[in-house]
CSV table of C-alpha atoms and ligand atoms in Angstrom, one decimal:
chain,number,residue,atom,x,y,z
F,1,UNK,CA,20.1,9.1,-5.8
F,2,UNK,CA,17.0,8.9,-3.6
F,3,UNK,CA,16.4,6.5,-0.7
F,4,UNK,CA,13.3,4.4,-1.2
F,5,UNK,CA,11.2,2.6,1.5
F,6,UNK,CA,8.8,0.0,0.0
F,7,UNK,CA,5.9,-1.1,2.3
F,8,UNK,CA,3.6,-3.8,1.1
F,9,UNK,CA,1.0,-6.0,2.7
F,10,UNK,CA,-2.8,-6.8,2.8
F,11,UNK,CA,-5.6,-4.4,3.7
F,12,UNK,CA,-5.6,-2.7,7.1
F,13,UNK,CA,-2.3,-4.2,8.1
F,14,UNK,CA,-1.0,-0.7,9.1
F,15,UNK,CA,1.0,0.1,5.9
F,16,UNK,CA,-0.4,3.6,5.4
F,17,UNK,CA,0.0,4.7,9.0
F,18,UNK,CA,3.5,3.4,9.2
F,19,UNK,CA,4.4,5.0,5.8
F,20,UNK,CA,3.1,8.4,6.8
F,21,UNK,CA,5.0,8.3,10.1
F,22,UNK,CA,8.2,7.2,8.5
F,23,UNK,CA,7.9,9.9,5.8
F,24,UNK,CA,7.4,12.6,8.4
F,25,UNK,CA,10.1,11.4,10.8
F,26,UNK,CA,12.8,11.0,8.1
F,27,UNK,CA,11.8,13.8,5.8
F,28,UNK,CA,10.8,11.6,2.9
F,29,UNK,CA,7.8,12.1,0.5
F,30,UNK,CA,5.0,9.6,0.7
F,31,UNK,CA,2.8,8.0,-1.9
F,32,UNK,CA,-0.2,5.8,-1.0
F,33,UNK,CA,-0.2,3.8,-4.3
F,34,UNK,CA,-3.6,2.2,-3.4
F,35,UNK,CA,-5.2,5.5,-4.1
F,36,UNK,CA,-4.2,5.2,-7.8
F,37,UNK,CA,-6.1,2.0,-8.1
F,38,UNK,CA,-9.0,3.3,-6.0
F,39,UNK,CA,-9.3,6.3,-8.2
F,40,UNK,CA,-9.2,4.2,-11.4
F,41,UNK,CA,-12.0,2.0,-10.0
F,42,UNK,CA,-14.1,4.9,-8.8
F,43,UNK,CA,-13.8,6.7,-12.2
F,44,UNK,CA,-15.8,3.9,-13.9
F,45,UNK,CA,-15.9,3.4,-17.6
F,46,UNK,CA,-12.9,1.8,-19.3
F,47,UNK,CA,-10.3,1.2,-16.6
F,48,UNK,CA,-7.4,1.1,-19.0
F,49,UNK,CA,-8.3,4.5,-20.4
F,50,UNK,CA,-8.9,5.8,-16.9
F,51,UNK,CA,-5.5,4.7,-15.7
F,52,UNK,CA,-3.8,6.2,-18.8
F,53,UNK,CA,-5.5,9.6,-18.2
F,54,UNK,CA,-5.3,9.6,-14.4
F,55,UNK,CA,-4.9,13.2,-13.0
F,56,UNK,CA,-3.9,14.5,-9.6
F,57,UNK,CA,-7.4,15.7,-8.8
F,58,UNK,CA,-8.7,12.2,-9.3
F,59,UNK,CA,-6.8,11.1,-6.2
F,60,UNK,CA,-8.6,13.8,-4.1
F,61,UNK,CA,-12.1,12.4,-4.6
F,62,UNK,CA,-13.8,11.9,-1.1
F,63,UNK,CA,-15.3,8.5,-1.9
F,64,UNK,CA,-12.0,6.6,-2.3
F,65,UNK,CA,-11.8,5.2,1.3
F,66,UNK,CA,-15.0,3.1,1.3
F,67,UNK,CA,-15.1,-0.7,1.3
F,68,UNK,CA,-16.8,-0.6,-2.2
F,69,UNK,CA,-13.9,1.6,-3.5
F,70,UNK,CA,-11.4,-1.0,-2.2
F,71,UNK,CA,-13.2,-3.8,-4.0
F,72,UNK,CA,-13.4,-1.8,-7.2
F,73,UNK,CA,-9.7,-1.1,-6.9
F,74,UNK,CA,-8.7,-4.7,-6.5
F,75,UNK,CA,-10.8,-5.6,-9.6
F,76,UNK,CA,-9.1,-3.1,-11.9
F,77,UNK,CA,-5.7,-3.8,-10.3
F,78,UNK,CA,-5.8,-7.3,-11.8
F,79,UNK,CA,-5.8,-5.9,-15.3
F,80,UNK,CA,-2.2,-5.8,-16.6
F,81,UNK,CA,-2.7,-2.8,-18.9
F,82,UNK,CA,-4.0,-0.8,-15.9
F,83,UNK,CA,-0.9,-1.7,-13.8
F,84,UNK,CA,1.4,-0.9,-16.7
F,85,UNK,CA,-0.1,2.6,-17.1
F,86,UNK,CA,0.7,3.4,-13.5
F,87,UNK,CA,4.3,2.1,-13.3
F,88,UNK,CA,6.2,5.1,-14.6
F,89,UNK,CA,4.6,7.6,-12.3
F,90,UNK,CA,5.3,5.5,-9.2
F,91,UNK,CA,9.0,4.9,-10.2
F,92,UNK,CA,9.5,8.6,-10.8
F,93,UNK,CA,8.0,9.5,-7.5
F,94,UNK,CA,10.3,7.0,-5.7
F,95,UNK,CA,13.4,8.4,-7.1
F,96,UNK,CA,12.8,12.2,-7.1
F,97,UNK,CA,14.4,14.3,-4.4
F,98,UNK,CA,16.0,12.9,-1.3
F,99,UNK,CA,13.7,9.8,-1.4
F,100,UNK,CA,10.3,8.5,-0.7
F,101,UNK,CA,8.1,6.0,1.1
F,102,UNK,CA,5.6,4.1,-1.1
F,103,UNK,CA,3.0,1.7,0.3
F,104,UNK,CA,1.0,-0.8,-1.7
F,105,UNK,CA,1.1,-4.4,-2.9
F,106,UNK,CA,3.9,-4.7,-5.4
F,107,UNK,CA,6.3,-1.9,-4.4
F,108,UNK,CA,9.2,-4.2,-3.2
F,109,UNK,CA,8.6,-6.8,-5.9
F,110,UNK,CA,7.8,-4.9,-9.1
F,111,UNK,CA,7.8,-1.1,-8.7
F,112,UNK,CA,11.0,-0.6,-6.7
F,113,UNK,CA,12.9,-4.0,-6.5
F,114,UNK,CA,16.0,-1.9,-5.7
F,115,UNK,CA,14.5,-0.2,-2.7
F,116,UNK,CA,16.9,0.4,0.2
F,117,UNK,CA,14.3,-0.8,2.7
F,118,UNK,CA,11.4,-3.3,2.1
F,119,UNK,CA,8.8,-4.0,4.7
F,120,UNK,CA,6.0,-6.6,4.5
F,121,UNK,CA,3.4,-5.6,7.0
F,122,UNK,CA,0.7,-8.1,7.8
F,123,UNK,CA,-1.8,-9.3,10.5
F,124,UNK,CA,-4.5,-12.0,10.7
F,125,UNK,CA,-7.6,-11.4,8.6
F,126,UNK,CA,-9.8,-11.2,11.7
F,127,UNK,CA,-7.6,-8.5,13.3
F,128,UNK,CA,-7.5,-6.5,10.0
F,129,UNK,CA,-11.2,-6.7,9.5
F,130,UNK,CA,-11.8,-5.5,13.1
F,131,UNK,CA,-9.6,-2.5,12.4
F,132,UNK,CA,-11.4,-1.7,9.2
F,133,UNK,CA,-14.8,-2.1,10.9
F,134,UNK,CA,-13.7,0.4,13.6
F,135,UNK,CA,-12.9,2.9,10.9
F,136,UNK,CA,-15.8,2.4,8.6
F,137,UNK,CA,-18.6,0.7,10.7
F,138,UNK,CA,-21.2,-1.6,9.1
F,139,UNK,CA,-21.5,-5.4,9.7
F,140,UNK,CA,-18.2,-6.8,10.9
F,141,UNK,CA,-18.8,-10.3,9.4
F,142,UNK,CA,-19.4,-8.6,6.0
F,143,UNK,CA,-16.1,-6.5,6.4
F,144,UNK,CA,-14.2,-9.8,7.2
F,145,UNK,CA,-15.7,-11.5,4.1
F,146,UNK,CA,-14.7,-8.5,1.9
F,147,UNK,CA,-11.1,-8.4,3.4
F,148,UNK,CA,-10.7,-12.1,2.7
F,149,UNK,CA,-12.1,-11.7,-0.9
F,150,UNK,CA,-9.7,-8.9,-1.6
F,151,UNK,CA,-6.7,-10.8,-0.1
F,152,UNK,CA,-7.5,-13.8,-2.4
F,153,UNK,CA,-7.9,-11.6,-5.5
F,154,UNK,CA,-4.7,-9.6,-4.7
F,155,UNK,CA,-2.6,-12.7,-3.9
F,156,UNK,CA,-4.0,-14.8,-6.7
F,157,UNK,CA,-3.7,-12.5,-9.7
F,158,UNK,CA,-1.2,-13.4,-12.4
F,159,UNK,CA,0.3,-9.9,-12.7
F,160,UNK,CA,2.2,-8.5,-9.7
F,161,UNK,CA,0.5,-10.7,-7.0
F,162,UNK,CA,0.7,-9.6,-3.4
F,163,UNK,CA,3.6,-11.5,-1.8
F,164,UNK,CA,6.7,-10.5,0.3
F,165,UNK,CA,9.9,-9.7,-1.6
F,166,UNK,CA,12.6,-12.3,-0.8
F,167,UNK,CA,14.6,-9.6,1.1
F,168,UNK,CA,11.6,-7.9,2.9
F,169,UNK,CA,11.5,-7.5,6.6
F,170,UNK,CA,8.3,-9.2,7.8
F,171,UNK,CA,6.3,-7.3,10.5
F,172,UNK,CA,3.2,-9.1,11.8
F,173,UNK,CA,1.1,-6.5,13.7
F,174,UNK,CA,-1.6,-8.8,14.9
F,175,UNK,CA,-0.6,-8.4,18.5
F,176,UNK,CA,0.9,-5.0,18.3
F,177,UNK,CA,-0.5,-1.5,18.9
F,178,UNK,CA,-0.1,0.9,16.0
F,179,UNK,CA,2.6,2.7,18.0
F,180,UNK,CA,4.6,-0.5,18.5
F,181,UNK,CA,4.4,-1.3,14.8
F,182,UNK,CA,5.5,2.2,13.8
F,183,UNK,CA,8.5,2.1,16.2
F,184,UNK,CA,9.6,-1.3,14.9
F,185,UNK,CA,9.4,-0.1,11.3
F,186,UNK,CA,11.1,3.2,12.0
F,187,UNK,CA,14.0,1.3,13.7
F,188,UNK,CA,14.6,-0.7,10.5
F,189,UNK,CA,14.6,2.4,8.3
F,190,UNK,CA,16.9,4.3,10.7
F,191,UNK,CA,19.4,1.5,10.6
F,192,UNK,CA,19.3,1.4,6.8
F,193,UNK,CA,19.7,5.2,6.6
F,194,UNK,CA,22.7,5.0,8.9
F,195,UNK,CA,24.3,2.3,6.6
F,196,UNK,CA,23.5,4.3,3.5
F,197,UNK,CA,25.2,7.4,5.1
F,198,UNK,CA,28.2,5.3,6.1
F,199,UNK,CA,28.6,3.5,2.8
V,1,CDP,O1,-2.7,1.1,5.0
V,1,CDP,P1,-3.4,-0.1,5.6
V,1,CDP,O2,-4.7,-0.5,4.9
V,1,CDP,O3,-2.4,-1.3,5.6
V,1,CDP,O4,-3.7,0.2,7.1
V,1,CDP,P2,-3.8,1.5,7.9
V,1,CDP,O5,-4.8,2.4,7.2
V,1,CDP,O6,-2.5,2.1,8.2
V,1,CDP,O7,-4.4,1.0,9.3
V,1,CDP,C1,-5.8,0.6,9.4
V,1,CDP,C2,-6.2,0.9,10.8
V,1,CDP,O8,-5.7,-0.1,11.7
V,1,CDP,C3,-5.8,2.2,11.3
V,1,CDP,O9,-6.9,2.8,12.0
V,1,CDP,C4,-4.7,1.9,12.2
V,1,CDP,O10,-4.5,2.9,13.3
V,1,CDP,C5,-5.1,0.6,12.8
V,1,CDP,N1,-4.0,-0.2,13.2
V,1,CDP,C6,-3.9,-0.7,14.6
V,1,CDP,O11,-4.8,-0.4,15.3
V,1,CDP,N2,-2.8,-1.4,15.0
V,1,CDP,C7,-1.8,-1.8,14.2
V,1,CDP,N3,-0.8,-2.5,14.7
V,1,CDP,C8,-1.9,-1.4,12.8
V,1,CDP,C9,-3.0,-0.6,12.4
V,2,CDP,O1,-5.8,0.5,2.4
V,2,CDP,P1,-6.0,-0.9,1.9
V,2,CDP,O2,-4.8,-1.7,2.2
V,2,CDP,O3,-7.3,-1.5,2.2
V,2,CDP,O4,-6.1,-0.8,0.3
V,2,CDP,P2,-5.2,0.0,-0.7
V,2,CDP,O5,-3.8,0.0,-0.4
V,2,CDP,O6,-5.8,1.4,-0.9
V,2,CDP,O7,-5.4,-0.8,-2.1
V,2,CDP,C1,-6.6,-1.0,-2.7
V,2,CDP,C2,-6.5,-2.1,-3.8
V,2,CDP,O8,-5.6,-1.6,-4.8
V,2,CDP,C3,-5.8,-3.4,-3.3
V,2,CDP,O9,-6.7,-4.3,-2.7
V,2,CDP,C4,-5.1,-3.9,-4.5
V,2,CDP,O10,-5.9,-4.7,-5.3
V,2,CDP,C5,-4.7,-2.6,-5.3
V,2,CDP,N1,-3.3,-2.2,-5.2
V,2,CDP,C6,-2.4,-2.9,-6.0
V,2,CDP,O11,-2.8,-3.8,-6.7
V,2,CDP,N2,-1.1,-2.5,-6.0
V,2,CDP,C7,-0.7,-1.5,-5.2
V,2,CDP,N3,0.6,-1.1,-5.3
V,2,CDP,C8,-1.6,-0.8,-4.4
V,2,CDP,C9,-2.9,-1.2,-4.4
């Protein structure tokens, strides 16, 4: 059976960077589950139909990283039928092969509640908005407003709201460099892999 690492948290906390590093370091596959919701939002039209028909090439569109795509993603992500249409793909990905790292909002709570490692990566809204602003530019106050709006929508929705799993390891990266955050997370994964190997 595969070894699953679930990484959840709000926008620009460092989830994706940590997930990619851990996957490369330990030979696990990586799925950025936010891309699924970003693609559904970007496709337009009926989001439930888009989620049911989502194809690999939809995840390779080059307009998925923008602030607008993030907002559209969080709107369609509140629709239970959209989430339901994406569950099977994510669970299959998590359990194929030697294992996988999935990052998103509900991986440790809903998609892979049995994951061997659960990390909840966060940082203050101001720090996260500054990071997103460094990546995307624009007006920093506007980026902060959008980060806060998306946090509220993702944490407040009825279906699979963003929250740490009861057994998640919390990593607050507000005062950490990305290198420090990655090393901390990798240490947690390495210890769990050692336990799994010994058990
Ligand atoms: O996936 P998520 O939106 O949580 O964040 P990310 O894309 O991994 O990180 C957003 C940006 O913040 C990237 O440019 C990271 O290098 C940066 N970052 C940072 O500077 N310090 C951290 N402790 C975490 C992330
Ligand atoms: O990279 P960043 O953290 O800014 O966003 P993302 O991970 O690409 O996610 C975009 C949006 O998709 C989030 O704001 C959530 O509304 C939604 N999402 C979700 O509901 N569940 C997931 N597992 C992943 C993303």
